[in-house]
Amino acid sequence: QVQVVESGGGLVQAGGSLRLSCAASGRIFAINAMGWYRQAPGKQRELVARIPSGGPTMYADSVKGRFTISKDNANTMYLQMNSLQPEDTAVYYCNALITPMTLRPLEVWGQGTLVTVSS
């Protein structure tokens, strides 16, 4: 079984920063891509940033220049969020496309971490 677990959410004032982490664990053969999504109250879940294995990172237009996605060699992904604004308030979800040892690719979601930006 593979899973991803987010951490790092919280309450921050507008203009502040937060760093989210997402750790993948289990019998992992390869991680094909990881990404961050968010869902604000009353809105649909949207892609924030994505980092595929061996490919270019991509960002939603609303976060370009403010958020940075990265991944280390230990199956952990990060989202550095700077210049946060109230409209960034949402539950942030980690998403991963993982090939486990069974070699049957899986899409895995975390439980979400709440980011609240006060004005």
PDB file of N, CA and C in Angstrom, residues 28-109:
ATOM      1  N   ILE A  28       7.080   1.614  -2.978  1.00  0.00           N
ATOM      2  CA  ILE A  28       7.094   2.449  -4.178  1.00  0.00           C
ATOM      3  C   ILE A  28       8.203   2.016  -5.109  1.00  0.00           C
ATOM      4  N   PHE A  29       7.840   1.775  -6.352  1.00  0.00           N
ATOM      5  CA  PHE A  29       8.850   1.492  -7.380  1.00  0.00           C
ATOM      6  C   PHE A  29       9.314   2.794  -8.016  1.00  0.00           C
ATOM      7  N   ALA A  30       8.355   3.663  -8.314  1.00  0.00           N
ATOM      8  CA  ALA A  30       8.698   4.950  -8.924  1.00  0.00           C
ATOM      9  C   ALA A  30       7.569   5.938  -8.688  1.00  0.00           C
ATOM     10  N   ILE A  31       7.928   7.205  -8.604  1.00  0.00           N
ATOM     11  CA  ILE A  31       6.938   8.285  -8.552  1.00  0.00           C
ATOM     12  C   ILE A  31       6.980   8.996  -9.893  1.00  0.00           C
ATOM     13  N   ASN A  32       5.876   8.949 -10.605  1.00  0.00           N
ATOM     14  CA  ASN A  32       5.824   9.497 -11.959  1.00  0.00           C
ATOM     15  C   ASN A  32       5.562  10.994 -11.982  1.00  0.00           C
ATOM     16  N   ALA A  33       4.792  11.451 -11.022  1.00  0.00           N
ATOM     17  CA  ALA A  33       4.487  12.877 -10.932  1.00  0.00           C
ATOM     18  C   ALA A  33       3.873  13.145  -9.571  1.00  0.00           C
ATOM     19  N   MET A  34       4.069  14.366  -9.096  1.00  0.00           N
ATOM     20  CA  MET A  34       3.403  14.815  -7.874  1.00  0.00           C
ATOM     21  C   MET A  34       2.872  16.220  -8.109  1.00  0.00           C
ATOM     22  N   GLY A  35       1.849  16.548  -7.388  1.00  0.00           N
ATOM     23  CA  GLY A  35       1.275  17.872  -7.573  1.00  0.00           C
ATOM     24  C   GLY A  35       0.472  18.311  -6.366  1.00  0.00           C
ATOM     25  N   TRP A  36       0.176  19.592  -6.347  1.00  0.00           N
ATOM     26  CA  TRP A  36      -0.675  20.195  -5.320  1.00  0.00           C
ATOM     27  C   TRP A  36      -1.948  20.711  -5.970  1.00  0.00           C
ATOM     28  N   TYR A  37      -3.049  20.400  -5.344  1.00  0.00           N
ATOM     29  CA  TYR A  37      -4.351  20.920  -5.718  1.00  0.00           C
ATOM     30  C   TYR A  37      -4.912  21.651  -4.512  1.00  0.00           C
ATOM     31  N   ARG A  38      -5.890  22.491  -4.747  1.00  0.00           N
ATOM     32  CA  ARG A  38      -6.560  23.160  -3.636  1.00  0.00           C
ATOM     33  C   ARG A  38      -8.044  23.292  -3.921  1.00  0.00           C
ATOM     34  N   GLN A  39      -8.790  23.347  -2.842  1.00  0.00           N
ATOM     35  CA  GLN A  39     -10.232  23.520  -2.955  1.00  0.00           C
ATOM     36  C   GLN A  39     -10.684  24.524  -1.911  1.00  0.00           C
ATOM     37  N   ALA A  40     -11.176  25.643  -2.398  1.00  0.00           N
ATOM     38  CA  ALA A  40     -11.716  26.675  -1.519  1.00  0.00           C
ATOM     39  C   ALA A  40     -13.191  26.388  -1.266  1.00  0.00           C
ATOM     40  N   PRO A  41     -13.756  26.924  -0.185  1.00  0.00           N
ATOM     41  CA  PRO A  41     -15.168  26.681   0.116  1.00  0.00           C
ATOM     42  C   PRO A  41     -16.064  27.081  -1.047  1.00  0.00           C
ATOM     43  N   GLY A  42     -16.918  26.174  -1.454  1.00  0.00           N
ATOM     44  CA  GLY A  42     -17.873  26.461  -2.518  1.00  0.00           C
ATOM     45  C   GLY A  42     -17.298  26.435  -3.911  1.00  0.00           C
ATOM     46  N   LYS A  43     -16.044  26.045  -4.036  1.00  0.00           N
ATOM     47  CA  LYS A  43     -15.405  26.027  -5.354  1.00  0.00           C
ATOM     48  C   LYS A  43     -14.899  24.622  -5.682  1.00  0.00           C
ATOM     49  N   GLN A  44     -14.616  24.420  -6.965  1.00  0.00           N
ATOM     50  CA  GLN A  44     -14.085  23.135  -7.398  1.00  0.00           C
ATOM     51  C   GLN A  44     -12.598  23.028  -7.070  1.00  0.00           C
ATOM     52  N   ARG A  45     -12.144  21.816  -6.951  1.00  0.00           N
ATOM     53  CA  ARG A  45     -10.726  21.586  -6.731  1.00  0.00           C
ATOM     54  C   ARG A  45      -9.954  22.010  -7.978  1.00  0.00           C
ATOM     55  N   GLU A  46      -8.833  22.691  -7.780  1.00  0.00           N
ATOM     56  CA  GLU A  46      -8.054  23.175  -8.905  1.00  0.00           C
ATOM     57  C   GLU A  46      -6.582  22.832  -8.725  1.00  0.00           C
ATOM     58  N   LEU A  47      -5.912  22.683  -9.861  1.00  0.00           N
ATOM     59  CA  LEU A  47      -4.478  22.414  -9.837  1.00  0.00           C
ATOM     60  C   LEU A  47      -3.730  23.681  -9.446  1.00  0.00           C
ATOM     61  N   VAL A  48      -2.793  23.535  -8.533  1.00  0.00           N
ATOM     62  CA  VAL A  48      -1.945  24.648  -8.117  1.00  0.00           C
ATOM     63  C   VAL A  48      -0.573  24.546  -8.793  1.00  0.00           C
ATOM     64  N   ALA A  49       0.040  23.394  -8.681  1.00  0.00           N
ATOM     65  CA  ALA A  49       1.369  23.188  -9.258  1.00  0.00           C
ATOM     66  C   ALA A  49       1.603  21.697  -9.400  1.00  0.00           C
ATOM     67  N   ARG A  50       2.466  21.365 -10.350  1.00  0.00           N
ATOM     68  CA  ARG A  50       2.718  19.956 -10.632  1.00  0.00           C
ATOM     69  C   ARG A  50       4.174  19.787 -11.021  1.00  0.00           C
ATOM     70  N   ILE A  51       4.767  18.671 -10.567  1.00  0.00           N
ATOM     71  CA  ILE A  51       6.157  18.396 -10.896  1.00  0.00           C
ATOM     72  C   ILE A  51       6.247  16.950 -11.362  1.00  0.00           C
ATOM     73  N   PRO A  52       6.317  16.757 -12.677  1.00  0.00           N
ATOM     74  CA  PRO A  52       6.451  15.397 -13.192  1.00  0.00           C
ATOM     75  C   PRO A  52       7.895  14.912 -13.104  1.00  0.00           C
ATOM     76  N   SER A  53       8.068  13.623 -13.099  1.00  0.00           N
ATOM     77  CA  SER A  53       9.412  13.061 -13.068  1.00  0.00           C
ATOM     78  C   SER A  53      10.098  13.323 -14.392  1.00  0.00           C
ATOM     79  N   GLY A  54      11.179  14.073 -14.375  1.00  0.00           N
ATOM     80  CA  GLY A  54      11.924  14.331 -15.583  1.00  0.00           C
ATOM     81  C   GLY A  54      11.317  15.359 -16.504  1.00  0.00           C
ATOM     82  N   GLY A  55      10.284  16.054 -16.050  1.00  0.00           N
ATOM     83  CA  GLY A  55       9.656  17.050 -16.893  1.00  0.00           C
ATOM     84  C   GLY A  55       9.589  18.405 -16.227  1.00  0.00           C
ATOM     85  N   PRO A  56       9.134  19.413 -16.962  1.00  0.00           N
ATOM     86  CA  PRO A  56       9.082  20.772 -16.393  1.00  0.00           C
ATOM     87  C   PRO A  56       7.958  20.920 -15.377  1.00  0.00           C
ATOM     88  N   THR A  57       8.204  21.756 -14.403  1.00  0.00           N
ATOM     89  CA  THR A  57       7.140  22.057 -13.450  1.00  0.00           C
ATOM     90  C   THR A  57       6.108  22.967 -14.113  1.00  0.00           C
ATOM     91  N   MET A  58       4.909  22.942 -13.581  1.00  0.00           N
ATOM     92  CA  MET A  58       3.868  23.818 -14.102  1.00  0.00           C
ATOM     93  C   MET A  58       3.102  24.417 -12.936  1.00  0.00           C
ATOM     94  N   TYR A  59       2.592  25.634 -13.157  1.00  0.00           N
ATOM     95  CA  TYR A  59       1.888  26.369 -12.124  1.00  0.00           C
ATOM     96  C   TYR A  59       0.607  26.953 -12.671  1.00  0.00           C
ATOM     97  N   ALA A  60      -0.374  27.064 -11.803  1.00  0.00           N
ATOM     98  CA  ALA A  60      -1.569  27.828 -12.156  1.00  0.00           C
ATOM     99  C   ALA A  60      -1.167  29.296 -12.289  1.00  0.00           C
ATOM    100  N   ASP A  61      -1.822  30.002 -13.182  1.00  0.00           N
ATOM    101  CA  ASP A  61      -1.491  31.411 -13.402  1.00  0.00           C
ATOM    102  C   ASP A  61      -1.615  32.219 -12.113  1.00  0.00           C
ATOM    103  N   SER A  62      -2.544  31.844 -11.268  1.00  0.00           N
ATOM    104  CA  SER A  62      -2.808  32.616 -10.055  1.00  0.00           C
ATOM    105  C   SER A  62      -1.684  32.532  -9.028  1.00  0.00           C
ATOM    106  N   VAL A  63      -0.789  31.554  -9.179  1.00  0.00           N
ATOM    107  CA  VAL A  63       0.275  31.409  -8.177  1.00  0.00           C
ATOM    108  C   VAL A  63       1.672  31.602  -8.762  1.00  0.00           C
ATOM    109  N   LYS A  64       1.757  31.792 -10.058  1.00  0.00           N
ATOM    110  CA  LYS A  64       3.071  31.967 -10.685  1.00  0.00           C
ATOM    111  C   LYS A  64       3.806  33.153 -10.067  1.00  0.00           C
ATOM    112  N   GLY A  65       5.084  32.922  -9.762  1.00  0.00           N
ATOM    113  CA  GLY A  65       5.893  33.978  -9.171  1.00  0.00           C
ATOM    114  C   GLY A  65       5.777  34.061  -7.661  1.00  0.00           C
ATOM    115  N   ARG A  66       4.803  33.355  -7.092  1.00  0.00           N
ATOM    116  CA  ARG A  66       4.618  33.389  -5.634  1.00  0.00           C
ATOM    117  C   ARG A  66       4.859  32.022  -4.996  1.00  0.00           C
ATOM    118  N   PHE A  67       4.484  30.965  -5.690  1.00  0.00           N
ATOM    119  CA  PHE A  67       4.617  29.604  -5.165  1.00  0.00           C
ATOM    120  C   PHE A  67       5.734  28.886  -5.918  1.00  0.00           C
ATOM    121  N   THR A  68       6.424  28.003  -5.200  1.00  0.00           N
ATOM    122  CA  THR A  68       7.474  27.187  -5.806  1.00  0.00           C
ATOM    123  C   THR A  68       7.299  25.738  -5.374  1.00  0.00           C
ATOM    124  N   ILE A  69       7.200  24.848  -6.350  1.00  0.00           N
ATOM    125  CA  ILE A  69       7.087  23.426  -6.071  1.00  0.00           C
ATOM    126  C   ILE A  69       8.456  22.786  -6.233  1.00  0.00           C
ATOM    127  N   SER A  70       8.754  21.829  -5.370  1.00  0.00           N
ATOM    128  CA  SER A  70      10.036  21.131  -5.465  1.00  0.00           C
ATOM    129  C   SER A  70       9.871  19.733  -4.903  1.00  0.00           C
ATOM    130  N   LYS A  71      10.855  18.900  -5.158  1.00  0.00           N
ATOM    131  CA  LYS A  71      10.814  17.514  -4.677  1.00  0.00           C
ATOM    132  C   LYS A  71      12.228  17.069  -4.373  1.00  0.00           C
ATOM    133  N   ASP A  72      12.396  16.372  -3.260  1.00  0.00           N
ATOM    134  CA  ASP A  72      13.716  15.852  -2.943  1.00  0.00           C
ATOM    135  C   ASP A  72      13.844  14.402  -3.403  1.00  0.00           C
ATOM    136  N   ASN A  73      14.955  13.775  -3.080  1.00  0.00           N
ATOM    137  CA  ASN A  73      15.192  12.400  -3.525  1.00  0.00           C
ATOM    138  C   ASN A  73      14.598  11.367  -2.582  1.00  0.00           C
ATOM    139  N   ALA A  74      13.905  11.856  -1.555  1.00  0.00           N
ATOM    140  CA  ALA A  74      13.358  10.936  -0.563  1.00  0.00           C
ATOM    141  C   ALA A  74      11.842  10.869  -0.636  1.00  0.00           C
ATOM    142  N   ASN A  75      11.311  11.098  -1.841  1.00  0.00           N
ATOM    143  CA  ASN A  75       9.865  10.983  -2.073  1.00  0.00           C
ATOM    144  C   ASN A  75       9.049  12.016  -1.305  1.00  0.00           C
ATOM    145  N   THR A  76       9.619  13.174  -1.067  1.00  0.00           N
ATOM    146  CA  THR A  76       8.894  14.261  -0.410  1.00  0.00           C
ATOM    147  C   THR A  76       8.818  15.464  -1.339  1.00  0.00           C
ATOM    148  N   MET A  77       7.624  16.013  -1.446  1.00  0.00           N
ATOM    149  CA  MET A  77       7.389  17.179  -2.284  1.00  0.00           C
ATOM    150  C   MET A  77       7.072  18.364  -1.376  1.00  0.00           C
ATOM    151  N   TYR A  78       7.428  19.538  -1.854  1.00  0.00           N
ATOM    152  CA  TYR A  78       7.212  20.754  -1.079  1.00  0.00           C
ATOM    153  C   TYR A  78       6.482  21.790  -1.926  1.00  0.00           C
ATOM    154  N   LEU A  79       5.797  22.687  -1.245  1.00  0.00           N
ATOM    155  CA  LEU A  79       5.214  23.852  -1.888  1.00  0.00           C
ATOM    156  C   LEU A  79       5.537  25.058  -1.012  1.00  0.00           C
ATOM    157  N   GLN A  80       6.452  25.871  -1.480  1.00  0.00           N
ATOM    158  CA  GLN A  80       6.775  27.113  -0.790  1.00  0.00           C
ATOM    159  C   GLN A  80       5.827  28.189  -1.282  1.00  0.00           C
ATOM    160  N   MET A  81       5.068  28.741  -0.378  1.00  0.00           N
ATOM    161  CA  MET A  81       4.050  29.724  -0.729  1.00  0.00           C
ATOM    162  C   MET A  81       4.422  31.056  -0.109  1.00  0.00           C
ATOM    163  N   ASN A  82       4.715  32.030  -0.957  1.00  0.00           N
ATOM    164  CA  ASN A  82       5.065  33.372  -0.505  1.00  0.00           C
ATOM    165  C   ASN A  82       3.990  34.370  -0.939  1.00  0.00           C
ATOM    166  N   SER A  83       4.002  35.521  -0.325  1.00  0.00           N
ATOM    167  CA  SER A  83       3.047  36.588  -0.656  1.00  0.00           C
ATOM    168  C   SER A  83       1.622  36.049  -0.670  1.00  0.00           C
ATOM    169  N   LEU A  84       1.281  35.316   0.344  1.00  0.00           N
ATOM    170  CA  LEU A  84      -0.048  34.710   0.408  1.00  0.00           C
ATOM    171  C   LEU A  84      -1.133  35.768   0.508  1.00  0.00           C
ATOM    172  N   GLN A  85      -2.245  35.486  -0.136  1.00  0.00           N
ATOM    173  CA  GLN A  85      -3.387  36.382  -0.162  1.00  0.00           C
ATOM    174  C   GLN A  85      -4.619  35.645   0.350  1.00  0.00           C
ATOM    175  N   PRO A  86      -5.618  36.377   0.806  1.00  0.00           N
ATOM    176  CA  PRO A  86      -6.833  35.711   1.309  1.00  0.00           C
ATOM    177  C   PRO A  86      -7.439  34.743   0.300  1.00  0.00           C
ATOM    178  N   GLU A  87      -7.310  35.039  -0.972  1.00  0.00           N
ATOM    179  CA  GLU A  87      -7.880  34.144  -1.990  1.00  0.00           C
ATOM    180  C   GLU A  87      -7.116  32.828  -2.119  1.00  0.00           C
ATOM    181  N   ASP A  88      -5.983  32.712  -1.441  1.00  0.00           N
ATOM    182  CA  ASP A  88      -5.259  31.446  -1.401  1.00  0.00           C
ATOM    183  C   ASP A  88      -5.808  30.507  -0.325  1.00  0.00           C
ATOM    184  N   THR A  89      -6.731  30.996   0.472  1.00  0.00           N
ATOM    185  CA  THR A  89      -7.326  30.170   1.514  1.00  0.00           C
ATOM    186  C   THR A  89      -8.053  28.981   0.899  1.00  0.00           C
ATOM    187  N   ALA A  90      -7.680  27.797   1.329  1.00  0.00           N
ATOM    188  CA  ALA A  90      -8.247  26.574   0.778  1.00  0.00           C
ATOM    189  C   ALA A  90      -7.682  25.375   1.519  1.00  0.00           C
ATOM    190  N   VAL A  91      -8.268  24.231   1.259  1.00  0.00           N
ATOM    191  CA  VAL A  91      -7.644  22.973   1.662  1.00  0.00           C
ATOM    192  C   VAL A  91      -6.721  22.555   0.521  1.00  0.00           C
ATOM    193  N   TYR A  92      -5.489  22.304   0.843  1.00  0.00           N
ATOM    194  CA  TYR A  92      -4.491  21.929  -0.149  1.00  0.00           C
ATOM    195  C   TYR A  92      -4.266  20.418  -0.087  1.00  0.00           C
ATOM    196  N   TYR A  93      -4.344  19.801  -1.261  1.00  0.00           N
ATOM    197  CA  TYR A  93      -4.229  18.352  -1.359  1.00  0.00           C
ATOM    198  C   TYR A  93      -2.989  17.963  -2.154  1.00  0.00           C
ATOM    199  N   CYS A  94      -2.325  16.955  -1.665  1.00  0.00           N
ATOM    200  CA  CYS A  94      -1.220  16.361  -2.399  1.00  0.00           C
ATOM    201  C   CYS A  94      -1.770  15.255  -3.306  1.00  0.00           C
ATOM    202  N   ASN A  95      -1.248  15.221  -4.515  1.00  0.00           N
ATOM    203  CA  ASN A  95      -1.634  14.195  -5.489  1.00  0.00           C
ATOM    204  C   ASN A  95      -0.367  13.573  -6.052  1.00  0.00           C
ATOM    205  N   ALA A  96      -0.370  12.265  -6.198  1.00  0.00           N
ATOM    206  CA  ALA A  96       0.806  11.596  -6.737  1.00  0.00           C
ATOM    207  C   ALA A  96       0.404  10.472  -7.682  1.00  0.00           C
ATOM    208  N   LEU A  97       1.137  10.351  -8.767  1.00  0.00           N
ATOM    209  CA  LEU A  97       1.016   9.208  -9.673  1.00  0.00           C
ATOM    210  C   LEU A  97       2.199   8.294  -9.370  1.00  0.00           C
ATOM    211  N   ILE A  98       1.883   7.165  -8.785  1.00  0.00           N
ATOM    212  CA  ILE A  98       2.917   6.293  -8.252  1.00  0.00           C
ATOM    213  C   ILE A  98       2.846   4.923  -8.908  1.00  0.00           C
ATOM    214  N   THR A  99       4.000   4.390  -9.248  1.00  0.00           N
ATOM    215  CA  THR A  99       4.091   2.998  -9.655  1.00  0.00           C
ATOM    216  C   THR A  99       4.610   2.211  -8.449  1.00  0.00           C
ATOM    217  N   PRO A 100       3.757   1.411  -7.835  1.00  0.00           N
ATOM    218  CA  PRO A 100       4.204   0.625  -6.694  1.00  0.00           C
ATOM    219  C   PRO A 100       4.975  -0.616  -7.150  1.00  0.00           C
ATOM    220  N   MET A 101       5.410  -1.404  -6.199  1.00  0.00           N
ATOM    221  CA  MET A 101       6.167  -2.613  -6.524  1.00  0.00           C
ATOM    222  C   MET A 101       5.347  -3.610  -7.331  1.00  0.00           C
ATOM    223  N   THR A 102       4.027  -3.494  -7.276  1.00  0.00           N
ATOM    224  CA  THR A 102       3.163  -4.351  -8.086  1.00  0.00           C
ATOM    225  C   THR A 102       3.177  -3.944  -9.547  1.00  0.00           C
ATOM    226  N   LEU A 103       3.754  -2.761  -9.834  1.00  0.00           N
ATOM    227  CA  LEU A 103       3.876  -2.201 -11.182  1.00  0.00           C
ATOM    228  C   LEU A 103       2.534  -1.828 -11.789  1.00  0.00           C
ATOM    229  N   ARG A 104       1.504  -1.669 -10.966  1.00  0.00           N
ATOM    230  CA  ARG A 104       0.218  -1.179 -11.450  1.00  0.00           C
ATOM    231  C   ARG A 104       0.071   0.264 -10.979  1.00  0.00           C
ATOM    232  N   PRO A 105       0.217   1.225 -11.872  1.00  0.00           N
ATOM    233  CA  PRO A 105       0.219   2.642 -11.468  1.00  0.00           C
ATOM    234  C   PRO A 105      -1.041   3.041 -10.718  1.00  0.00           C
ATOM    235  N   LEU A 106      -0.842   3.877  -9.732  1.00  0.00           N
ATOM    236  CA  LEU A 106      -1.934   4.351  -8.891  1.00  0.00           C
ATOM    237  C   LEU A 106      -1.918   5.868  -8.825  1.00  0.00           C
ATOM    238  N   GLU A 107      -3.110   6.447  -8.696  1.00  0.00           N
ATOM    239  CA  GLU A 107      -3.214   7.860  -8.376  1.00  0.00           C
ATOM    240  C   GLU A 107      -3.608   7.939  -6.908  1.00  0.00           C
ATOM    241  N   VAL A 108      -2.823   8.657  -6.137  1.00  0.00           N
ATOM    242  CA  VAL A 108      -3.014   8.702  -4.689  1.00  0.00           C
ATOM    243  C   VAL A 108      -3.246  10.144  -4.258  1.00  0.00           C
ATOM    244  N   TRP A 109      -4.203  10.327  -3.362  1.00  0.00           N
ATOM    245  CA  TRP A 109      -4.513  11.645  -2.795  1.00  0.00           C
ATOM    246  C   TRP A 109      -4.248  11.641  -1.303  1.00  0.00           C
TER     247      TRP A 109
END
